Amino acid sequence: MKKLFETIIADILSDSFFSEYKFRRSDNTLYCRTKEETLSIQLDHWRDDSIDSTNIYFVYGKRFEILTKWFEKFSFMTLQDQRRNSNVIFNNKMLNNKENELTLRYDFSDYKEKMDILLPLIKENISIVAKKYATLEDYYKEDVVSVMNGEKEFPDGGANWAFIDLTLAYLVDRDNYPKVKEKILERIEWMYDREEPNIVEYYGRLDEIISYMEDNVKL
């Protein structure tokens, strides 16, 4: 299994498209990082002995440091986990309706065939993420304006999204920030009433957390 997966990673990194990418072995993630942002492709994989193969599941992400760096002092997660987390994540199905998993045999009998699928697939999908979330303004339109316009709803679980979206509105659309803040706080109350554990973790410090963001986050 190790030899096959290491060969896959080596061949990906040898492609010129990934010349700026590095591989983080601890969580099987390819990433391209600048001071301001990170694009990532996680290749979660596991062995299937029944067919002598490995299955790979792809997760694509984008992270803006300005949206999450300020929150490190409040998060209950480890600093390492915080800095590895993306602001947005997608799988193949979400991006282009392709299968989320790809299977490669250990004897390399289907290696060329499957790599001819894998390489174009991850290039296409990380390019979609990079374009869709190229700027903070793009992110704001995609994830906040669409909710304010009634096209979709804020998430019904987790907590990080709320602080990220508040920060986006504060940085990108200050005039409408009070309306966005009110809408997000309504969602937080709704989740708190349903005992969403991540919201419960932060609920008692909401005023402190949001005030800190408003006082300290600047472009």
Short mmCIF file of C-alpha atoms in Angstrom, two decimals:
data_model
loop_
_atom_site.label_atom_id
_atom_site.label_comp_id
_atom_site.label_asym_id
_atom_site.label_seq_id
_atom_site.Cartn_x
_atom_site.Cartn_y
_atom_site.Cartn_z
CA MET A 1 0.00 0.00 0.00
CA LYS A 2 2.76 2.40 0.93
CA LYS A 3 4.63 1.90 -2.32
CA LEU A 4 1.53 2.44 -4.46
CA PHE A 5 0.43 5.59 -2.65
CA GLU A 6 3.95 7.03 -2.59
CA THR A 7 4.18 6.45 -6.34
CA ILE A 8 0.88 8.25 -6.86
CA ILE A 9 2.05 11.27 -4.85
CA ALA A 10 5.43 11.35 -6.59
CA ASP A 11 3.76 11.33 -10.00
CA ILE A 12 1.35 14.08 -9.02
CA LEU A 13 4.15 16.29 -7.76
CA SER A 14 6.19 15.67 -10.92
CA ASP A 15 3.42 17.28 -12.98
CA SER A 16 4.22 20.94 -13.73
CA PHE A 17 0.72 21.97 -12.61
CA PHE A 18 1.74 21.09 -9.04
CA SER A 19 5.18 22.70 -9.12
CA GLU A 20 4.24 25.00 -6.20
CA TYR A 21 2.64 22.24 -4.13
CA LYS A 22 4.08 20.29 -1.21
CA PHE A 23 2.91 17.05 0.39
CA ARG A 24 2.09 16.75 4.09
CA ARG A 25 2.32 13.09 5.03
CA SER A 26 0.59 13.37 8.42
CA ASP A 27 -2.80 13.97 6.81
CA ASN A 28 -2.04 12.97 3.20
CA THR A 29 -2.54 16.48 1.86
CA LEU A 30 -1.11 18.31 -1.13
CA TYR A 31 -1.05 22.03 -0.46
CA CYS A 32 0.02 25.30 -2.03
CA ARG A 33 0.50 28.03 0.55
CA THR A 34 1.20 31.73 0.42
CA LYS A 35 1.23 34.19 3.30
CA GLU A 36 -2.44 35.01 2.68
CA GLU A 37 -4.06 31.75 1.56
CA THR A 38 -3.78 27.99 1.04
CA LEU A 39 -5.20 25.61 -1.54
CA SER A 40 -5.29 21.96 -0.54
CA ILE A 41 -6.10 18.50 -1.86
CA GLN A 42 -6.45 15.76 0.73
CA LEU A 43 -6.11 12.21 -0.57
CA ASP A 44 -7.70 10.14 2.16
CA HIS A 45 -7.07 6.47 1.38
CA TRP A 46 -7.62 3.01 2.77
CA ARG A 47 -6.88 -0.57 1.83
CA ASP A 48 -9.47 -2.94 0.39
CA ASP A 49 -7.99 -6.43 0.74
CA SER A 50 -11.01 -8.03 -0.91
CA ILE A 51 -9.86 -6.69 -4.28
CA ASP A 52 -6.20 -6.04 -3.40
CA SER A 53 -6.49 -2.31 -3.97
CA THR A 54 -6.48 1.10 -2.34
CA ASN A 55 -9.42 3.49 -2.41
CA ILE A 56 -8.73 7.23 -2.55
CA TYR A 57 -11.23 9.86 -1.46
CA PHE A 58 -10.51 13.46 -2.51
CA VAL A 59 -11.25 16.61 -0.49
CA TYR A 60 -10.44 20.04 -1.95
CA GLY A 61 -10.13 23.16 0.18
CA LYS A 62 -9.33 26.86 0.31
CA ARG A 63 -8.25 28.86 3.35
CA PHE A 64 -7.82 32.60 3.83
CA GLU A 65 -5.58 33.38 6.79
CA ILE A 66 -7.29 36.68 7.57
CA LEU A 67 -10.59 34.91 8.20
CA THR A 68 -9.28 32.45 10.77
CA LYS A 69 -5.98 33.66 12.21
CA TRP A 70 -7.70 36.01 14.67
CA PHE A 71 -9.89 33.17 15.99
CA GLU A 72 -6.98 31.00 17.15
CA LYS A 73 -7.10 32.40 20.69
CA PHE A 74 -10.75 31.35 21.07
CA SER A 75 -10.85 27.96 19.33
CA PHE A 76 -11.05 24.74 21.36
CA MET A 77 -9.14 22.93 18.60
CA THR A 78 -5.38 22.43 18.69
CA LEU A 79 -3.37 25.10 16.91
CA GLN A 80 -2.09 22.51 14.44
CA ASP A 81 -5.61 21.38 13.54
CA GLN A 82 -6.80 24.97 13.21
CA ARG A 83 -4.04 25.87 10.78
CA ARG A 84 -4.67 22.80 8.66
CA ASN A 85 -8.40 23.36 8.34
CA SER A 86 -9.79 24.92 5.19
CA ASN A 87 -12.51 27.56 5.26
CA VAL A 88 -14.39 25.74 2.50
CA ILE A 89 -14.19 22.07 1.46
CA PHE A 90 -15.61 20.09 -1.43
CA ASN A 91 -15.50 16.54 -2.80
CA ASN A 92 -15.68 15.41 -6.41
CA LYS A 93 -19.45 15.01 -6.34
CA MET A 94 -19.97 18.57 -5.11
CA LEU A 95 -17.73 20.09 -7.78
CA ASN A 96 -18.46 18.19 -10.97
CA ASN A 97 -20.74 15.27 -10.06
CA LYS A 98 -17.91 12.76 -10.46
CA GLU A 99 -17.43 9.76 -8.16
CA ASN A 100 -15.88 10.67 -4.81
CA GLU A 101 -13.59 7.63 -4.73
CA LEU A 102 -11.04 6.14 -7.11
CA THR A 103 -9.70 2.59 -6.77
CA LEU A 104 -6.20 1.53 -7.86
CA ARG A 105 -4.88 -2.04 -7.74
CA TYR A 106 -1.72 -2.84 -5.81
CA ASP A 107 -0.16 -4.76 -8.67
CA PHE A 108 -0.18 -1.53 -10.76
CA SER A 109 -2.12 -3.35 -13.51
CA ASP A 110 -4.52 -0.40 -13.88
CA TYR A 111 -2.09 2.33 -12.81
CA LYS A 112 -1.78 4.25 -16.08
CA GLU A 113 -5.50 4.02 -16.75
CA LYS A 114 -6.42 5.32 -13.29
CA MET A 115 -3.76 8.04 -13.20
CA ASP A 116 -5.07 9.27 -16.55
CA ILE A 117 -8.31 9.86 -14.64
CA LEU A 118 -6.85 11.06 -11.34
CA LEU A 119 -4.50 13.77 -12.57
CA PRO A 120 -6.98 15.66 -14.79
CA LEU A 121 -9.65 15.25 -12.12
CA ILE A 122 -7.72 16.88 -9.28
CA LYS A 123 -6.40 19.60 -11.58
CA GLU A 124 -9.91 20.44 -12.72
CA ASN A 125 -11.41 20.43 -9.24
CA ILE A 126 -8.75 22.43 -7.43
CA SER A 127 -8.92 24.93 -10.31
CA ILE A 128 -12.69 25.22 -9.77
CA VAL A 129 -12.14 25.94 -6.08
CA ALA A 130 -9.34 28.42 -6.80
CA LYS A 131 -11.51 30.33 -9.28
CA LYS A 132 -14.75 30.18 -7.29
CA TYR A 133 -13.02 31.49 -4.16
CA ALA A 134 -10.31 33.59 -5.77
CA THR A 135 -10.93 36.61 -3.53
CA LEU A 136 -12.70 37.46 -0.30
CA GLU A 137 -15.34 39.21 -2.39
CA ASP A 138 -15.96 36.00 -4.36
CA TYR A 139 -16.22 34.04 -1.13
CA TYR A 140 -18.65 36.58 0.32
CA LYS A 141 -20.91 36.47 -2.72
CA GLU A 142 -20.88 32.68 -2.80
CA ASP A 143 -21.50 31.96 0.88
CA VAL A 144 -23.11 35.06 2.42
CA VAL A 145 -24.90 37.09 -0.25
CA SER A 146 -26.60 33.95 -1.50
CA VAL A 147 -28.08 33.43 1.97
CA MET A 148 -29.08 37.06 2.39
CA ASN A 149 -30.85 36.85 -0.99
CA GLY A 150 -32.78 33.76 0.12
CA GLU A 151 -31.10 31.42 -2.33
CA LYS A 152 -29.82 29.09 0.40
CA GLU A 153 -29.47 28.89 4.17
CA PHE A 154 -26.59 29.13 6.58
CA PRO A 155 -25.29 25.74 7.82
CA ASP A 156 -27.23 23.95 10.55
CA GLY A 157 -24.15 22.58 12.30
CA GLY A 158 -20.63 23.54 13.32
CA ALA A 159 -19.52 26.96 14.48
CA ASN A 160 -16.46 28.12 12.55
CA TRP A 161 -18.53 29.07 9.52
CA ALA A 162 -20.39 31.69 11.59
CA PHE A 163 -17.23 33.52 12.64
CA ILE A 164 -15.79 33.23 9.14
CA ASP A 165 -18.91 34.67 7.52
CA LEU A 166 -19.08 37.46 10.08
CA THR A 167 -15.48 38.34 9.30
CA LEU A 168 -16.16 38.26 5.57
CA ALA A 169 -19.07 40.66 5.91
CA TYR A 170 -17.08 42.95 8.20
CA LEU A 171 -14.18 43.13 5.75
CA VAL A 172 -16.00 43.12 2.43
CA ASP A 173 -19.38 44.75 2.98
CA ARG A 174 -19.24 46.97 6.05
CA ASP A 175 -22.47 48.80 5.15
CA ASN A 176 -24.47 45.57 5.26
CA TYR A 177 -22.51 44.01 8.10
CA PRO A 178 -25.20 44.77 10.75
CA LYS A 179 -27.83 42.90 8.69
CA VAL A 180 -25.52 39.93 8.14
CA LYS A 181 -24.58 39.88 11.82
CA GLU A 182 -28.24 39.86 12.83
CA LYS A 183 -28.97 36.98 10.44
CA ILE A 184 -26.02 34.92 11.65
CA LEU A 185 -26.86 35.53 15.32
CA GLU A 186 -30.41 34.36 14.62
CA ARG A 187 -28.96 31.15 13.17
CA ILE A 188 -26.67 30.73 16.16
CA GLU A 189 -29.65 31.06 18.52
CA TRP A 190 -31.53 28.48 16.46
CA MET A 191 -28.62 26.03 16.70
CA TYR A 192 -28.10 26.75 20.40
CA ASP A 193 -31.73 25.90 21.12
CA ARG A 194 -31.05 22.55 19.44
CA GLU A 195 -27.91 22.05 21.53
CA GLU A 196 -25.51 22.03 18.61
CA PRO A 197 -22.31 21.14 20.54
CA ASN A 198 -19.92 23.45 18.68
CA ILE A 199 -22.20 26.44 19.18
CA VAL A 200 -22.70 25.55 22.85
CA GLU A 201 -18.91 25.66 23.23
CA TYR A 202 -18.76 29.34 22.19
CA TYR A 203 -22.20 30.65 23.06
CA GLY A 204 -21.28 32.22 26.40
CA ARG A 205 -18.40 34.18 24.81
CA LEU A 206 -20.11 35.37 21.64
CA ASP A 207 -20.00 39.06 22.53
CA GLU A 208 -16.33 38.84 23.50
CA ILE A 209 -15.37 36.90 20.36
CA ILE A 210 -17.24 39.13 17.92
CA SER A 211 -16.04 42.32 19.59
CA TYR A 212 -12.47 41.10 19.36
CA MET A 213 -12.88 40.46 15.62
CA GLU A 214 -14.43 43.88 15.02
CA ASP A 215 -11.62 45.59 16.92
CA ASN A 216 -8.68 43.69 15.47
CA VAL A 217 -9.33 42.38 11.96
CA LYS A 218 -8.30 44.69 9.13
CA LEU A 219 -7.38 44.27 5.47
#
